[in-house]
Short mmCIF file of C-alpha atoms in Angstrom, two decimals:
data_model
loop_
_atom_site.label_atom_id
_atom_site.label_comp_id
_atom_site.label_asym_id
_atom_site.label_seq_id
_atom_site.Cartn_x
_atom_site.Cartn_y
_atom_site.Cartn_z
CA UNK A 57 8.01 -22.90 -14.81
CA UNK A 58 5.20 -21.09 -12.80
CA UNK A 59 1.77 -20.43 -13.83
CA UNK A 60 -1.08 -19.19 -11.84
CA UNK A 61 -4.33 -18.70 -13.17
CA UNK A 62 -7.52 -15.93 -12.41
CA UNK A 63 -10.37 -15.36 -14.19
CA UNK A 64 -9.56 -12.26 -16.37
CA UNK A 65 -12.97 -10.33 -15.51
CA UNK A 66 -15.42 -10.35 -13.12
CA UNK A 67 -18.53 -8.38 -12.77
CA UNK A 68 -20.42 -8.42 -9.74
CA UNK A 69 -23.69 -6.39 -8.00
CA UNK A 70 -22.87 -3.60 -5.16
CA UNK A 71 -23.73 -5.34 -1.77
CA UNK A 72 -23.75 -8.63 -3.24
CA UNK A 73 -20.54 -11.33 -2.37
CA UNK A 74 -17.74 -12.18 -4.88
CA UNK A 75 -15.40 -14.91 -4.87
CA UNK A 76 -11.87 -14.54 -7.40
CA UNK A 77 -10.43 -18.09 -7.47
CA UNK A 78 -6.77 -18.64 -8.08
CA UNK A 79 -4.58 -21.97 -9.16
CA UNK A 80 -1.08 -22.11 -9.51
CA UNK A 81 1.74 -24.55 -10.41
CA UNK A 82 4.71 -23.54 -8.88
CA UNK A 83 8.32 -24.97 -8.18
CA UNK A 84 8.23 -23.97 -4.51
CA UNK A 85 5.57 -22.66 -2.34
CA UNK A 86 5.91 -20.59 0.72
CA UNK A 87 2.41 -19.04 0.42
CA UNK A 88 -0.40 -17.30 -1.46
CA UNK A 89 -0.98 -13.35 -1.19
CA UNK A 90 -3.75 -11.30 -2.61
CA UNK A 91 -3.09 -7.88 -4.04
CA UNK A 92 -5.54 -5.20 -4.79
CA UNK A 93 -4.58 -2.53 -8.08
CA UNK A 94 -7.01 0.36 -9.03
CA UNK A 95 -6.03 1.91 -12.30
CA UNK A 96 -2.58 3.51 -12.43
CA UNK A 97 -1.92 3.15 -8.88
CA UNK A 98 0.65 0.32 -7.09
CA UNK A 99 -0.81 -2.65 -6.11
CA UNK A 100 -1.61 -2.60 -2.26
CA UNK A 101 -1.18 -5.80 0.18
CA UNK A 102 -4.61 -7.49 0.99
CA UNK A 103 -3.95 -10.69 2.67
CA UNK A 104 -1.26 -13.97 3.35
CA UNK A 105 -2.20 -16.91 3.26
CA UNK A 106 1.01 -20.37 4.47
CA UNK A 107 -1.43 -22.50 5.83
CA UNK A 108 -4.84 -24.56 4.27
CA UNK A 109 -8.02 -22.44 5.58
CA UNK A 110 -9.67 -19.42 5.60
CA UNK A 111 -8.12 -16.25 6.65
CA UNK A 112 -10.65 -13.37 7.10
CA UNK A 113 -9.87 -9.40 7.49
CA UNK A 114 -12.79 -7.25 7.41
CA UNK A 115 -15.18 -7.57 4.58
CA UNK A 116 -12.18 -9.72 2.71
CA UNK A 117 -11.03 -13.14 3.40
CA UNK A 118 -8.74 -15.27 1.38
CA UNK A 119 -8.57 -19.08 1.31
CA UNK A 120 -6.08 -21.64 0.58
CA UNK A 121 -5.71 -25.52 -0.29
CA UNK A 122 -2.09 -26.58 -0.31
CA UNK A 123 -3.10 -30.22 -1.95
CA UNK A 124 -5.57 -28.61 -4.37
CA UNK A 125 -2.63 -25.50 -5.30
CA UNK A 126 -5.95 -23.57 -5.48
CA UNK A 127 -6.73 -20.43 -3.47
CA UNK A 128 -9.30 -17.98 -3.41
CA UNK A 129 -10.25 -14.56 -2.21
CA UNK A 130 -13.48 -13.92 -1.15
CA UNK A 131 -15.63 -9.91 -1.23
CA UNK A 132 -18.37 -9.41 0.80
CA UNK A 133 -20.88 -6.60 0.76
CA UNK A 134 -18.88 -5.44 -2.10
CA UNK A 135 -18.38 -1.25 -2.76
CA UNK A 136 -18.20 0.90 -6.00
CA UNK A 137 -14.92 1.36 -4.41
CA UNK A 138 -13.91 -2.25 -4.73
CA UNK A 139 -13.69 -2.19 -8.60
CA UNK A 140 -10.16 -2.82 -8.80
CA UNK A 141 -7.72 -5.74 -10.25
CA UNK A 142 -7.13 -8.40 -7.73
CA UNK A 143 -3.97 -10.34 -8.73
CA UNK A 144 -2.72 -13.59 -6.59
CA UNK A 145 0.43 -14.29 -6.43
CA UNK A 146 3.11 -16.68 -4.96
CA UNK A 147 5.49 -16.67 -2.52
CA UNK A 148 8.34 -19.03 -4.52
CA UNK A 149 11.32 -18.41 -2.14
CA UNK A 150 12.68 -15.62 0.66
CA UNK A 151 12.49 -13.21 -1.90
CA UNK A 152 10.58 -14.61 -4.97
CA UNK A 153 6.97 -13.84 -5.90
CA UNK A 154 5.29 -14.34 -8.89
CA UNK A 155 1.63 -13.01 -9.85
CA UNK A 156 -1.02 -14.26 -11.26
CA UNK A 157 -2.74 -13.23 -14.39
CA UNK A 158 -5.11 -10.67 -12.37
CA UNK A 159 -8.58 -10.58 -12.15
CA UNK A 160 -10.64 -7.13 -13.22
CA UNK A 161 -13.79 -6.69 -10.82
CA UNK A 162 -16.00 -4.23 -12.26
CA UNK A 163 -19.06 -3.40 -9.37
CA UNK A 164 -21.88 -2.32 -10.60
CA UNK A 165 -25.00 -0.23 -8.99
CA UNK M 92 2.76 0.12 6.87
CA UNK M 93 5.87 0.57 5.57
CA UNK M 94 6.26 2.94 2.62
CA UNK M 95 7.91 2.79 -0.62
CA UNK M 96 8.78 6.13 -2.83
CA UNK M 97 9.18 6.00 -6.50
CA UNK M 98 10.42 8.86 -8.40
CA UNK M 99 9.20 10.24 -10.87
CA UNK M 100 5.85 9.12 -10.96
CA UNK M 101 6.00 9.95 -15.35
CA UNK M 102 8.24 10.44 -17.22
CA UNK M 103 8.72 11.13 -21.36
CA UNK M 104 11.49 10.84 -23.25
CA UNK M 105 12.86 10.68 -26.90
CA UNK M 106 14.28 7.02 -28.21
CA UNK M 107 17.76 6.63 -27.63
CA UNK M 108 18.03 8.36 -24.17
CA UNK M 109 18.92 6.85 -20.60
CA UNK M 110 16.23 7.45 -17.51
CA UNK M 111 17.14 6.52 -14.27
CA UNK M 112 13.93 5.72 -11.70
CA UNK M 113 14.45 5.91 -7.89
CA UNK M 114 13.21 3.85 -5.04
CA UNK M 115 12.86 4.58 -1.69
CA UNK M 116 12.05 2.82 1.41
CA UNK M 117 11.20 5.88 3.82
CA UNK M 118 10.37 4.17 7.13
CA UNK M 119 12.76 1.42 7.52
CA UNK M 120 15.67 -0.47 6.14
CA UNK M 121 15.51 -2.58 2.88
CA UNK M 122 18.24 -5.01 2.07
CA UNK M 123 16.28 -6.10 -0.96
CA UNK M 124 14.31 -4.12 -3.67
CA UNK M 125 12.41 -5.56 -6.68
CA UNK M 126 11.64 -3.75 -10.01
CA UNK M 127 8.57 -5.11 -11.83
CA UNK M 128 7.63 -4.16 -15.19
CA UNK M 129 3.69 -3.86 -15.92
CA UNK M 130 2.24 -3.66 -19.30
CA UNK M 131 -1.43 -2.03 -19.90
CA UNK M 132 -3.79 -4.46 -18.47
CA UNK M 133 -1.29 -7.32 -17.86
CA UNK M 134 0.22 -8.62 -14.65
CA UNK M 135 3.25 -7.51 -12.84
CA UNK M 136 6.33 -9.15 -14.41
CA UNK M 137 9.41 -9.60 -11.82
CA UNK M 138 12.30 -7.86 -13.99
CA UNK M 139 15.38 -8.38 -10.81
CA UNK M 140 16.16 -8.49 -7.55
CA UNK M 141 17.96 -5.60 -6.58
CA UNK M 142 20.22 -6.44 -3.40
CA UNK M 143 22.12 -4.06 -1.44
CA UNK M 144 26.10 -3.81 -1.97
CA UNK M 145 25.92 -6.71 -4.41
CA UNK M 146 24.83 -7.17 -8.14
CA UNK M 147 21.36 -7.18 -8.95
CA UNK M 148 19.44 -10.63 -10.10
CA UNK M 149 18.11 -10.76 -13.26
CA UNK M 150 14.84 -12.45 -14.29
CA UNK M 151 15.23 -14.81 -17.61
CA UNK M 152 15.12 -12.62 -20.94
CA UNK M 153 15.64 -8.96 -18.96
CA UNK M 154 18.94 -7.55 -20.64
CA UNK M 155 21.16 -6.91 -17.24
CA UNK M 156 22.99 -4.29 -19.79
CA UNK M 157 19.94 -2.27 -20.63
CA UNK M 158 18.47 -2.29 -17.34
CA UNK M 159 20.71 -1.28 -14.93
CA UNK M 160 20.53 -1.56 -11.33
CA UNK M 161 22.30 -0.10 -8.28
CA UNK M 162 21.19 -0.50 -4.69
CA UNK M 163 24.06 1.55 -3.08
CA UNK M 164 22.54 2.09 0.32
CA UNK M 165 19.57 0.43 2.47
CA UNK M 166 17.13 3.00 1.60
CA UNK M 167 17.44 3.56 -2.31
CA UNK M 168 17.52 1.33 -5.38
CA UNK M 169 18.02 3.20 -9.15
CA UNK M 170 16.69 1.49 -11.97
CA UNK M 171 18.53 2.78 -15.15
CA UNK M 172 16.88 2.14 -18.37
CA UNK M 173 19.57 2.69 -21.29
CA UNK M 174 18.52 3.61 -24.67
CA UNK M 175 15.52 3.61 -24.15
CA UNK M 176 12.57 2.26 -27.52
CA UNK M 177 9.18 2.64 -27.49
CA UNK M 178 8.71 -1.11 -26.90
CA UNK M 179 10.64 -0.09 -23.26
CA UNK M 180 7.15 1.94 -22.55
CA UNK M 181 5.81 0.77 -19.44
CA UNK M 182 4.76 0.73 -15.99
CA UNK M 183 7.72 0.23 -14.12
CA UNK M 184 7.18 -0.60 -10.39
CA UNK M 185 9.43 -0.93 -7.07
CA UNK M 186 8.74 -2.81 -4.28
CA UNK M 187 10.48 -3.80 -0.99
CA UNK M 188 10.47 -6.56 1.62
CA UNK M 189 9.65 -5.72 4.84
CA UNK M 190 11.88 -8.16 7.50
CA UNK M 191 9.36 -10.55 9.59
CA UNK M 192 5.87 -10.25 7.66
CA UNK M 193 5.39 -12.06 4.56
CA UNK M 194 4.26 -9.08 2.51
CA UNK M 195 5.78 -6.59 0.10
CA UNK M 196 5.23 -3.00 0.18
CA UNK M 197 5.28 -1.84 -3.82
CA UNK M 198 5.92 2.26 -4.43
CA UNK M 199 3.51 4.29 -6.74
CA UNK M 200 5.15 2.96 -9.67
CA UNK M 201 6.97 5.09 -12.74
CA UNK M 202 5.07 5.49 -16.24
CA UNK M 203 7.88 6.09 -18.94
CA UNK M 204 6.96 6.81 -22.60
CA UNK M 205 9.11 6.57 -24.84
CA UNK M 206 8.96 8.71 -27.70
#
């Protein structure tokens, strides 16, 4: 079966630097990708991670460790606007992706 | 980026009716559509793959029978949900696989309530 894991809820300070860790156990990997959700909207692409390091767009990067199955997305100088749910998910196959659990960030003032 | 139309964006209906949800891909070609199913503060759940011409793939446990889905051209996949219950309230959401980058594009998603 699949599993990947988040931390349900995360609070964090505006300006301040949050990191959302995800580990999965998949059958298949192809990759890891980070999706942002704000209430009642679709979830919106953030970043792709095939490859072990540190991938880094903007005031987001995302990280991945193919031998640990761990992978993590990383905020910096973080917004009101940023209070979201951050769900990981994994690429399985061509056309397979499963999510994670998602994670709630609530920034506060 | 590529975009992805749902429609409608609500809907309510009584228990017992059918409601059919479209998805469009309005900038480019889509051989394959997804349908997730998203429950109030949970995770998106793949329901099927939706593949154009052929028969839809259904996740384990989603009734192919109650869920119906037709991808008839390259731009627009119908997700049918039969007899509708109240348990079949949800956030229902589209999505679509744009050729080269390893990314989806998802649509706006469908709220149905059923009544």
């Amino acid at each position: 079966g699949q599993s990947l894991e988040q931390p349900s809820e995360v609070t964090a300070v505006e300006g301040a630097i949050v990191q959302i860790n995800c580990t999965y156990q998949t059958s298949g990997f192809y990759g890891l990708s980070w999706y942002q959700q704000h209430d009642g909207g679709a979830p919106t692409f953030l970043s792709y991670n095939a490859l072990d390091g540190l991938e880094e767009t903007g005031r987001f990067s995302s990280f991945l460790s193919r031998s640990d199955s761990y992978g993590y997305l990383l905020l910096q100088e973080l917004q009101m606007k940023d209070s979201a749910s951050y769900f990981c998910a994994v690429r399985t196959g061509a056309n397979n992706l499963f999510f994670g659990t998602g994670t709630r960030l609530t920034v506060i003032p | 980026g590529a975009v992805v139309s749902q429609h409608p964006s609500w809907v309510i209906c009584k228990s017992g009716t059918s409601v059919k949800i479209e998805c469009r891909s309005l900038d480019f070609q889509a051989t394959t559509m997804f349908w997730y199913r998203q429950f109030p503060k949970q995770s998106l759940m793949l329901m099927a793959t939706s593949n154009e011409g052929s028969k839809a793939t259904y996740e384990q446990g989603v009734e192919k029978d109650k869920f119906l889905i037709n991808h008839a051209s390259l731009t627009l996949s119908t997700l049918t949900v039969t007899s509708a219950h109240p348990e079949d309230s949800s956030f229902y959401i589209c999505s679509a696989r744009v050729p080269g980058p390893n990314e989806q594009f998802f649509g706006p998603g469908t709220r149905l309530t059923v009544l």
